[in-house]
Amino acid sequence: ILIKKMAAKSKFLASVPATLILSLIFLYSHVVYSLESVFAVNCGGDSHTDFYGIRYKKDQLTEGYASDFGKSLIISRVPESDRILYQTERYHTTDFQYDIPIKEDGKYVLVLKFCEVYFKQPGGKVFDVQINGQVKVLENLDIFSKAGIAMAHDEYIPFRISGDELFIGGEELVYDGKITVEFLKGDADNPKINAIVVYKHSEDIPTLPPIHQPEEVAEDEGDIEDADTTRKFKKTSGPRIRSPYDSDESWFWPVTVVVALFLPIIFCLCRH
């Protein structure tokens, strides 16, 4: 029993750092938020309140198709509770759009949330995003090329409204009280969107953490012998990964387990 409890405790302790690291990334990246959204929808999905307290409405759009195929994947780069924003989506076999009514003048940021959940190589899905039928804010968007598969990807599009004028993408448009976000079908597959949110302009707009790029392991010239078409690997010079038993605290659990095993035996001997 003692050993089982100790093993359970060790598993719990081992899980704590990963949980803390993920929480700290998001807490320290944006310590204090005074976020105000004027529009948020979980495309193809139900309502959801995200990590930052933004309430996404259930998607009521009837154009195209809703899909939750992404639920079969674990989405990276976001807190576990917000994976749903990237697991559901709306797509169409032709162009489709969302209308976003905004009444007040001011600066805003449109955030388009994407995640590739099907294609496993670049070029599988490529499309454009256009605003109010005039300004292409995203051209030839290839989600896989941006982030790979099952990885959250956000696009941030600032704009300003002043009376009957809309300033976006370096262009000045006539504004009629709404922003129309159009997803235009390209030559490769269908356009899609996972979630949309519009923030009132602030320096505290939350952004995704950088994508971790695995470090390339440098090859030792003494370990590798190049041939014309093949490569031979000689005897390695030693382990590349540090042994976990090199840690100053690595003795603790092995010694504890040994003591736990022998204490009952000694106790029984003493009684006899």
PDB file of C-alpha atoms in Angstrom:
ATOM      1  CA  ILE A   1       0.000   0.000   0.000  1.00  0.00           C
ATOM      2  CA  LEU A   2       2.813   2.355   0.951  1.00  0.00           C
ATOM      3  CA  ILE A   3       4.551   1.699  -2.360  1.00  0.00           C
ATOM      4  CA  LYS A   4       1.330   2.332  -4.295  1.00  0.00           C
ATOM      5  CA  LYS A   5       0.790   5.607  -2.472  1.00  0.00           C
ATOM      6  CA  MET A   6       4.357   6.661  -3.144  1.00  0.00           C
ATOM      7  CA  ALA A   7       4.023   5.748  -6.827  1.00  0.00           C
ATOM      8  CA  ALA A   8       0.774   7.701  -7.104  1.00  0.00           C
ATOM      9  CA  LYS A   9       2.385  10.671  -5.400  1.00  0.00           C
ATOM     10  CA  SER A  10       5.364  10.565  -7.737  1.00  0.00           C
ATOM     11  CA  LYS A  11       3.042  10.511 -10.771  1.00  0.00           C
ATOM     12  CA  PHE A  12       1.164  13.511  -9.384  1.00  0.00           C
ATOM     13  CA  LEU A  13       4.366  15.438  -8.790  1.00  0.00           C
ATOM     14  CA  ALA A  14       5.587  14.610 -12.266  1.00  0.00           C
ATOM     15  CA  SER A  15       2.383  16.022 -13.776  1.00  0.00           C
ATOM     16  CA  VAL A  16       2.530  19.316 -11.886  1.00  0.00           C
ATOM     17  CA  PRO A  17       5.342  21.009 -13.842  1.00  0.00           C
ATOM     18  CA  ALA A  18       3.623  20.545 -17.230  1.00  0.00           C
ATOM     19  CA  THR A  19       0.366  21.974 -15.886  1.00  0.00           C
ATOM     20  CA  LEU A  20       2.117  24.905 -14.256  1.00  0.00           C
ATOM     21  CA  ILE A  21       4.185  25.651 -17.345  1.00  0.00           C
ATOM     22  CA  LEU A  22       1.108  25.813 -19.603  1.00  0.00           C
ATOM     23  CA  SER A  23      -0.749  28.040 -17.145  1.00  0.00           C
ATOM     24  CA  LEU A  24       2.213  30.345 -16.608  1.00  0.00           C
ATOM     25  CA  ILE A  25       2.707  30.823 -20.343  1.00  0.00           C
ATOM     26  CA  PHE A  26      -0.749  32.317 -20.669  1.00  0.00           C
ATOM     27  CA  LEU A  27      -0.847  34.112 -17.326  1.00  0.00           C
ATOM     28  CA  TYR A  28       2.524  35.807 -17.700  1.00  0.00           C
ATOM     29  CA  SER A  29       2.050  36.584 -21.407  1.00  0.00           C
ATOM     30  CA  HIS A  30      -1.038  38.666 -20.589  1.00  0.00           C
ATOM     31  CA  VAL A  31      -1.137  39.435 -16.890  1.00  0.00           C
ATOM     32  CA  VAL A  32      -3.972  41.937 -16.763  1.00  0.00           C
ATOM     33  CA  TYR A  33      -6.803  42.071 -19.258  1.00  0.00           C
ATOM     34  CA  SER A  34      -9.447  44.676 -19.825  1.00  0.00           C
ATOM     35  CA  LEU A  35     -10.726  42.981 -22.966  1.00  0.00           C
ATOM     36  CA  GLU A  36     -13.925  44.019 -24.627  1.00  0.00           C
ATOM     37  CA  SER A  37     -15.274  42.119 -27.594  1.00  0.00           C
ATOM     38  CA  VAL A  38     -18.069  43.387 -29.823  1.00  0.00           C
ATOM     39  CA  PHE A  39     -18.534  40.109 -31.672  1.00  0.00           C
ATOM     40  CA  ALA A  40     -17.481  36.488 -31.113  1.00  0.00           C
ATOM     41  CA  VAL A  41     -18.753  33.255 -32.663  1.00  0.00           C
ATOM     42  CA  ASN A  42     -17.569  29.660 -32.415  1.00  0.00           C
ATOM     43  CA  CYS A  43     -17.971  28.742 -36.079  1.00  0.00           C
ATOM     44  CA  GLY A  44     -19.710  25.417 -36.594  1.00  0.00           C
ATOM     45  CA  GLY A  45     -20.003  24.901 -32.838  1.00  0.00           C
ATOM     46  CA  ASP A  46     -21.816  25.727 -29.621  1.00  0.00           C
ATOM     47  CA  SER A  47     -21.319  28.696 -27.314  1.00  0.00           C
ATOM     48  CA  HIS A  48     -18.095  28.812 -25.319  1.00  0.00           C
ATOM     49  CA  THR A  49     -16.375  31.116 -22.826  1.00  0.00           C
ATOM     50  CA  ASP A  50     -12.649  31.167 -23.444  1.00  0.00           C
ATOM     51  CA  PHE A  51      -9.600  31.411 -21.174  1.00  0.00           C
ATOM     52  CA  TYR A  52      -9.817  35.225 -21.194  1.00  0.00           C
ATOM     53  CA  GLY A  53     -13.536  35.431 -20.399  1.00  0.00           C
ATOM     54  CA  ILE A  54     -14.701  36.170 -23.942  1.00  0.00           C
ATOM     55  CA  ARG A  55     -18.109  34.649 -24.644  1.00  0.00           C
ATOM     56  CA  TYR A  56     -18.368  33.046 -28.105  1.00  0.00           C
ATOM     57  CA  LYS A  57     -21.920  32.601 -29.359  1.00  0.00           C
ATOM     58  CA  LYS A  58     -23.264  29.449 -30.929  1.00  0.00           C
ATOM     59  CA  ASP A  59     -22.954  29.563 -34.715  1.00  0.00           C
ATOM     60  CA  GLN A  60     -26.310  30.405 -36.300  1.00  0.00           C
ATOM     61  CA  LEU A  61     -25.082  30.735 -39.891  1.00  0.00           C
ATOM     62  CA  THR A  62     -26.964  28.585 -42.405  1.00  0.00           C
ATOM     63  CA  GLU A  63     -24.500  28.917 -45.287  1.00  0.00           C
ATOM     64  CA  GLY A  64     -22.144  26.010 -45.818  1.00  0.00           C
ATOM     65  CA  TYR A  65     -21.559  23.129 -43.454  1.00  0.00           C
ATOM     66  CA  ALA A  66     -20.702  22.800 -39.758  1.00  0.00           C
ATOM     67  CA  SER A  67     -18.082  20.199 -38.825  1.00  0.00           C
ATOM     68  CA  ASP A  68     -16.585  18.893 -35.600  1.00  0.00           C
ATOM     69  CA  PHE A  69     -14.080  16.549 -37.277  1.00  0.00           C
ATOM     70  CA  GLY A  70     -11.335  18.340 -35.332  1.00  0.00           C
ATOM     71  CA  LYS A  71     -12.583  16.802 -32.075  1.00  0.00           C
ATOM     72  CA  SER A  72     -10.663  13.684 -33.033  1.00  0.00           C
ATOM     73  CA  LEU A  73      -7.417  15.639 -32.633  1.00  0.00           C
ATOM     74  CA  ILE A  74      -5.615  17.289 -29.715  1.00  0.00           C
ATOM     75  CA  ILE A  75      -5.081  20.904 -30.735  1.00  0.00           C
ATOM     76  CA  SER A  76      -1.743  22.442 -29.759  1.00  0.00           C
ATOM     77  CA  ARG A  77      -0.799  26.022 -28.837  1.00  0.00           C
ATOM     78  CA  VAL A  78      -3.940  26.768 -26.786  1.00  0.00           C
ATOM     79  CA  PRO A  79      -5.203  25.920 -23.283  1.00  0.00           C
ATOM     80  CA  GLU A  80      -7.051  22.611 -23.144  1.00  0.00           C
ATOM     81  CA  SER A  81     -10.341  24.365 -22.359  1.00  0.00           C
ATOM     82  CA  ASP A  82     -10.119  26.412 -25.592  1.00  0.00           C
ATOM     83  CA  ARG A  83      -9.328  23.573 -27.998  1.00  0.00           C
ATOM     84  CA  ILE A  84     -13.015  23.467 -28.911  1.00  0.00           C
ATOM     85  CA  LEU A  85     -12.645  26.828 -30.700  1.00  0.00           C
ATOM     86  CA  TYR A  86     -10.273  25.143 -33.156  1.00  0.00           C
ATOM     87  CA  GLN A  87     -11.962  21.727 -33.308  1.00  0.00           C
ATOM     88  CA  THR A  88     -15.264  22.913 -34.764  1.00  0.00           C
ATOM     89  CA  GLU A  89     -15.484  24.810 -38.044  1.00  0.00           C
ATOM     90  CA  ARG A  90     -17.686  26.042 -40.859  1.00  0.00           C
ATOM     91  CA  TYR A  91     -16.741  25.403 -44.454  1.00  0.00           C
ATOM     92  CA  HIS A  92     -18.410  25.624 -47.853  1.00  0.00           C
ATOM     93  CA  THR A  93     -17.898  24.300 -51.363  1.00  0.00           C
ATOM     94  CA  THR A  94     -18.221  27.885 -52.600  1.00  0.00           C
ATOM     95  CA  ASP A  95     -17.816  31.395 -51.131  1.00  0.00           C
ATOM     96  CA  PHE A  96     -19.538  32.201 -47.831  1.00  0.00           C
ATOM     97  CA  GLN A  97     -19.574  35.093 -45.381  1.00  0.00           C
ATOM     98  CA  TYR A  98     -20.243  36.335 -41.853  1.00  0.00           C
ATOM     99  CA  ASP A  99     -21.790  39.773 -41.243  1.00  0.00           C
ATOM    100  CA  ILE A 100     -20.538  41.636 -38.155  1.00  0.00           C
ATOM    101  CA  PRO A 101     -22.573  44.689 -37.093  1.00  0.00           C
ATOM    102  CA  ILE A 102     -20.544  47.415 -35.342  1.00  0.00           C
ATOM    103  CA  LYS A 103     -22.257  50.664 -34.409  1.00  0.00           C
ATOM    104  CA  GLU A 104     -19.587  52.685 -32.606  1.00  0.00           C
ATOM    105  CA  ASP A 105     -16.649  54.528 -34.116  1.00  0.00           C
ATOM    106  CA  GLY A 106     -13.204  53.473 -32.975  1.00  0.00           C
ATOM    107  CA  LYS A 107     -10.290  51.124 -33.495  1.00  0.00           C
ATOM    108  CA  TYR A 108     -10.839  47.378 -33.559  1.00  0.00           C
ATOM    109  CA  VAL A 109      -8.987  44.143 -34.213  1.00  0.00           C
ATOM    110  CA  LEU A 110     -10.590  41.314 -36.161  1.00  0.00           C
ATOM    111  CA  VAL A 111      -9.172  37.907 -35.155  1.00  0.00           C
ATOM    112  CA  LEU A 112      -9.768  34.963 -37.458  1.00  0.00           C
ATOM    113  CA  LYS A 113      -9.044  31.593 -35.876  1.00  0.00           C
ATOM    114  CA  PHE A 114      -7.976  28.648 -38.018  1.00  0.00           C
ATOM    115  CA  CYS A 115      -6.735  25.094 -37.569  1.00  0.00           C
ATOM    116  CA  GLU A 116      -5.912  22.480 -40.202  1.00  0.00           C
ATOM    117  CA  VAL A 117      -7.407  19.174 -39.098  1.00  0.00           C
ATOM    118  CA  TYR A 118      -7.368  17.151 -42.314  1.00  0.00           C
ATOM    119  CA  PHE A 119      -4.538  17.887 -44.751  1.00  0.00           C
ATOM    120  CA  LYS A 120      -1.045  16.732 -43.824  1.00  0.00           C
ATOM    121  CA  GLN A 121       0.931  18.657 -46.418  1.00  0.00           C
ATOM    122  CA  PRO A 122       1.052  22.187 -47.875  1.00  0.00           C
ATOM    123  CA  GLY A 123      -1.223  23.076 -50.762  1.00  0.00           C
ATOM    124  CA  GLY A 124      -4.165  20.910 -49.669  1.00  0.00           C
ATOM    125  CA  LYS A 125      -6.380  23.881 -48.765  1.00  0.00           C
ATOM    126  CA  VAL A 126      -5.749  27.391 -50.089  1.00  0.00           C
ATOM    127  CA  PHE A 127      -8.239  30.288 -50.092  1.00  0.00           C
ATOM    128  CA  ASP A 128      -8.651  34.074 -49.680  1.00  0.00           C
ATOM    129  CA  VAL A 129     -10.407  36.247 -47.111  1.00  0.00           C
ATOM    130  CA  GLN A 130     -12.016  39.497 -48.224  1.00  0.00           C
ATOM    131  CA  ILE A 131     -13.646  42.373 -46.348  1.00  0.00           C
ATOM    132  CA  ASN A 132     -16.804  44.107 -47.591  1.00  0.00           C
ATOM    133  CA  GLY A 133     -16.332  42.768 -51.111  1.00  0.00           C
ATOM    134  CA  GLN A 134     -13.329  45.001 -51.807  1.00  0.00           C
ATOM    135  CA  VAL A 135     -10.215  44.396 -49.702  1.00  0.00           C
ATOM    136  CA  LYS A 136      -8.445  41.031 -49.596  1.00  0.00           C
ATOM    137  CA  VAL A 137      -6.886  40.890 -46.141  1.00  0.00           C
ATOM    138  CA  LEU A 138      -5.600  37.327 -46.629  1.00  0.00           C
ATOM    139  CA  GLU A 139      -4.511  35.940 -49.994  1.00  0.00           C
ATOM    140  CA  ASN A 140      -3.667  32.316 -50.725  1.00  0.00           C
ATOM    141  CA  LEU A 141      -4.006  31.342 -47.082  1.00  0.00           C
ATOM    142  CA  ASP A 142      -2.573  27.848 -46.537  1.00  0.00           C
ATOM    143  CA  ILE A 143      -3.198  26.942 -42.912  1.00  0.00           C
ATOM    144  CA  PHE A 144      -0.898  23.917 -42.963  1.00  0.00           C
ATOM    145  CA  SER A 145       1.986  26.029 -44.319  1.00  0.00           C
ATOM    146  CA  LYS A 146       1.417  28.509 -41.486  1.00  0.00           C
ATOM    147  CA  ALA A 147       1.148  26.095 -38.573  1.00  0.00           C
ATOM    148  CA  GLY A 148       0.983  22.443 -39.641  1.00  0.00           C
ATOM    149  CA  ILE A 149      -1.799  20.053 -38.643  1.00  0.00           C
ATOM    150  CA  ALA A 150      -3.704  20.222 -35.323  1.00  0.00           C
ATOM    151  CA  MET A 151      -2.020  23.535 -34.464  1.00  0.00           C
ATOM    152  CA  ALA A 152      -3.987  26.714 -33.702  1.00  0.00           C
ATOM    153  CA  HIS A 153      -3.329  29.656 -36.011  1.00  0.00           C
ATOM    154  CA  ASP A 154      -4.760  33.185 -35.648  1.00  0.00           C
ATOM    155  CA  GLU A 155      -4.778  36.069 -38.119  1.00  0.00           C
ATOM    156  CA  TYR A 156      -5.001  39.601 -36.686  1.00  0.00           C
ATOM    157  CA  ILE A 157      -6.573  42.332 -38.833  1.00  0.00           C
ATOM    158  CA  PRO A 158      -6.768  45.871 -37.361  1.00  0.00           C
ATOM    159  CA  PHE A 159      -9.310  48.353 -38.707  1.00  0.00           C
ATOM    160  CA  ARG A 160     -10.905  51.690 -37.825  1.00  0.00           C
ATOM    161  CA  ILE A 161     -14.415  53.032 -38.174  1.00  0.00           C
ATOM    162  CA  SER A 162     -15.111  56.743 -38.430  1.00  0.00           C
ATOM    163  CA  GLY A 163     -18.649  57.742 -39.314  1.00  0.00           C
ATOM    164  CA  ASP A 164     -19.455  56.261 -42.722  1.00  0.00           C
ATOM    165  CA  GLU A 165     -15.828  55.360 -43.441  1.00  0.00           C
ATOM    166  CA  LEU A 166     -13.974  52.099 -42.857  1.00  0.00           C
ATOM    167  CA  PHE A 167     -10.180  52.034 -42.858  1.00  0.00           C
ATOM    168  CA  ILE A 168      -8.738  48.553 -43.324  1.00  0.00           C
ATOM    169  CA  GLY A 169      -5.773  47.009 -45.120  1.00  0.00           C
ATOM    170  CA  GLY A 170      -4.510  50.421 -46.180  1.00  0.00           C
ATOM    171  CA  GLU A 171      -7.816  51.139 -47.944  1.00  0.00           C
ATOM    172  CA  GLU A 172     -10.665  53.558 -47.239  1.00  0.00           C
ATOM    173  CA  LEU A 173     -14.140  52.102 -47.797  1.00  0.00           C
ATOM    174  CA  VAL A 174     -17.693  53.329 -47.401  1.00  0.00           C
ATOM    175  CA  TYR A 175     -19.090  51.909 -44.153  1.00  0.00           C
ATOM    176  CA  ASP A 176     -22.761  50.918 -43.902  1.00  0.00           C
ATOM    177  CA  GLY A 177     -22.830  49.674 -40.302  1.00  0.00           C
ATOM    178  CA  LYS A 178     -21.407  46.173 -40.734  1.00  0.00           C
ATOM    179  CA  ILE A 179     -18.208  44.322 -41.549  1.00  0.00           C
ATOM    180  CA  THR A 180     -18.668  41.482 -44.014  1.00  0.00           C
ATOM    181  CA  VAL A 181     -15.980  38.806 -43.778  1.00  0.00           C
ATOM    182  CA  GLU A 182     -15.964  36.715 -46.958  1.00  0.00           C
ATOM    183  CA  PHE A 183     -14.189  33.390 -47.336  1.00  0.00           C
ATOM    184  CA  LEU A 184     -13.459  32.894 -51.032  1.00  0.00           C
ATOM    185  CA  LYS A 185     -13.005  29.477 -52.595  1.00  0.00           C
ATOM    186  CA  GLY A 186      -9.676  28.920 -54.303  1.00  0.00           C
ATOM    187  CA  ASP A 187      -8.289  26.181 -56.527  1.00  0.00           C
ATOM    188  CA  ALA A 188      -7.408  23.887 -53.601  1.00  0.00           C
ATOM    189  CA  ASP A 189     -10.318  22.463 -51.575  1.00  0.00           C
ATOM    190  CA  ASN A 190     -12.837  24.601 -49.652  1.00  0.00           C
ATOM    191  CA  PRO A 191     -12.598  27.779 -47.558  1.00  0.00           C
ATOM    192  CA  LYS A 192     -13.176  27.418 -43.816  1.00  0.00           C
ATOM    193  CA  ILE A 193     -13.110  29.264 -40.499  1.00  0.00           C
ATOM    194  CA  ASN A 194     -12.969  27.944 -36.924  1.00  0.00           C
ATOM    195  CA  ALA A 195     -13.882  31.026 -34.878  1.00  0.00           C
ATOM    196  CA  ILE A 196     -14.168  34.802 -35.185  1.00  0.00           C
ATOM    197  CA  VAL A 197     -13.771  37.518 -32.565  1.00  0.00           C
ATOM    198  CA  VAL A 198     -13.618  41.313 -32.829  1.00  0.00           C
ATOM    199  CA  TYR A 199     -11.924  43.215 -30.001  1.00  0.00           C
ATOM    200  CA  LYS A 200     -12.067  46.897 -29.259  1.00  0.00           C
ATOM    201  CA  HIS A 201      -8.523  48.057 -29.896  1.00  0.00           C
ATOM    202  CA  SER A 202      -6.231  47.530 -26.937  1.00  0.00           C
ATOM    203  CA  GLU A 203      -2.596  46.793 -26.268  1.00  0.00           C
ATOM    204  CA  ASP A 204      -3.751  43.687 -24.384  1.00  0.00           C
ATOM    205  CA  ILE A 205      -5.151  41.725 -27.329  1.00  0.00           C
ATOM    206  CA  PRO A 206      -4.259  38.096 -26.546  1.00  0.00           C
ATOM    207  CA  THR A 207      -2.004  36.369 -29.048  1.00  0.00           C
ATOM    208  CA  LEU A 208      -0.946  32.753 -29.452  1.00  0.00           C
ATOM    209  CA  PRO A 209       2.479  31.722 -28.131  1.00  0.00           C
ATOM    210  CA  PRO A 210       5.236  31.144 -30.713  1.00  0.00           C
ATOM    211  CA  ILE A 211       5.306  27.800 -32.484  1.00  0.00           C
ATOM    212  CA  HIS A 212       8.036  25.645 -30.992  1.00  0.00           C
ATOM    213  CA  GLN A 213      10.587  24.627 -33.596  1.00  0.00           C
ATOM    214  CA  PRO A 214      12.504  21.451 -32.687  1.00  0.00           C
ATOM    215  CA  GLU A 215      16.217  22.028 -32.570  1.00  0.00           C
ATOM    216  CA  GLU A 216      18.281  20.269 -35.191  1.00  0.00           C
ATOM    217  CA  VAL A 217      20.882  17.937 -33.771  1.00  0.00           C
ATOM    218  CA  ALA A 218      24.263  18.767 -35.223  1.00  0.00           C
ATOM    219  CA  GLU A 219      26.043  15.799 -36.710  1.00  0.00           C
ATOM    220  CA  ASP A 220      29.570  15.071 -35.554  1.00  0.00           C
ATOM    221  CA  GLU A 221      31.931  14.618 -38.479  1.00  0.00           C
ATOM    222  CA  GLY A 222      33.707  11.911 -36.528  1.00  0.00           C
ATOM    223  CA  ASP A 223      30.480   9.937 -36.149  1.00  0.00           C
ATOM    224  CA  ILE A 224      29.264  10.011 -39.746  1.00  0.00           C
ATOM    225  CA  GLU A 225      30.960   8.810 -42.875  1.00  0.00           C
ATOM    226  CA  ASP A 226      29.406  10.011 -46.137  1.00  0.00           C
ATOM    227  CA  ALA A 227      29.148   7.704 -49.137  1.00  0.00           C
ATOM    228  CA  ASP A 228      27.919   8.497 -52.639  1.00  0.00           C
ATOM    229  CA  THR A 229      24.325   7.461 -52.008  1.00  0.00           C
ATOM    230  CA  THR A 230      24.241   6.210 -48.433  1.00  0.00           C
ATOM    231  CA  ARG A 231      25.543   7.308 -45.046  1.00  0.00           C
ATOM    232  CA  LYS A 232      27.274   5.010 -42.535  1.00  0.00           C
ATOM    233  CA  PHE A 233      27.090   5.717 -38.849  1.00  0.00           C
ATOM    234  CA  LYS A 234      30.116   4.731 -36.796  1.00  0.00           C
ATOM    235  CA  LYS A 235      30.125   3.980 -33.092  1.00  0.00           C
ATOM    236  CA  THR A 236      28.609   6.883 -31.205  1.00  0.00           C
ATOM    237  CA  SER A 237      30.675   8.883 -28.758  1.00  0.00           C
ATOM    238  CA  GLY A 238      28.175   8.588 -25.917  1.00  0.00           C
ATOM    239  CA  PRO A 239      24.575   9.367 -25.005  1.00  0.00           C
ATOM    240  CA  ARG A 240      23.310  12.701 -26.336  1.00  0.00           C
ATOM    241  CA  ILE A 241      20.608  12.960 -23.654  1.00  0.00           C
ATOM    242  CA  ARG A 242      21.618  13.541 -20.078  1.00  0.00           C
ATOM    243  CA  SER A 243      20.858  10.583 -17.841  1.00  0.00           C
ATOM    244  CA  PRO A 244      18.013  11.325 -15.395  1.00  0.00           C
ATOM    245  CA  TYR A 245      20.124   9.746 -12.633  1.00  0.00           C
ATOM    246  CA  ASP A 246      22.633  12.599 -12.950  1.00  0.00           C
ATOM    247  CA  SER A 247      20.202  14.835 -11.100  1.00  0.00           C
ATOM    248  CA  ASP A 248      21.096  15.741  -7.537  1.00  0.00           C
ATOM    249  CA  GLU A 249      17.646  14.584  -6.384  1.00  0.00           C
ATOM    250  CA  SER A 250      17.469  11.345  -8.382  1.00  0.00           C
ATOM    251  CA  TRP A 251      18.557   9.240  -5.386  1.00  0.00           C
ATOM    252  CA  PHE A 252      15.445  10.113  -3.387  1.00  0.00           C
ATOM    253  CA  TRP A 253      12.809   7.794  -4.870  1.00  0.00           C
ATOM    254  CA  PRO A 254      15.018   4.707  -5.401  1.00  0.00           C
ATOM    255  CA  VAL A 255      16.282   4.888  -1.811  1.00  0.00           C
ATOM    256  CA  THR A 256      12.757   5.466  -0.510  1.00  0.00           C
ATOM    257  CA  VAL A 257      11.417   2.436  -2.381  1.00  0.00           C
ATOM    258  CA  VAL A 258      14.241   0.212  -1.071  1.00  0.00           C
ATOM    259  CA  VAL A 259      13.596   1.336   2.501  1.00  0.00           C
ATOM    260  CA  ALA A 260       9.871   0.731   2.060  1.00  0.00           C
ATOM    261  CA  LEU A 261      10.520  -2.802   0.858  1.00  0.00           C
ATOM    262  CA  PHE A 262      12.854  -3.780   3.679  1.00  0.00           C
ATOM    263  CA  LEU A 263      11.119  -2.085   6.634  1.00  0.00           C
ATOM    264  CA  PRO A 264       8.302  -4.706   6.860  1.00  0.00           C
ATOM    265  CA  ILE A 265      10.859  -7.534   6.692  1.00  0.00           C
ATOM    266  CA  ILE A 266      12.952  -6.041   9.512  1.00  0.00           C
ATOM    267  CA  PHE A 267       9.806  -5.411  11.543  1.00  0.00           C
ATOM    268  CA  CYS A 268       8.729  -9.047  11.224  1.00  0.00           C
ATOM    269  CA  LEU A 269      12.208 -10.318  12.157  1.00  0.00           C
ATOM    270  CA  CYS A 270      12.258  -8.141  15.254  1.00  0.00           C
ATOM    271  CA  ARG A 271       8.858  -9.512  16.381  1.00  0.00           C
ATOM    272  CA  HIS A 272      10.194 -13.079  16.116  1.00  0.00           C
TER     273      HIS A 272
END
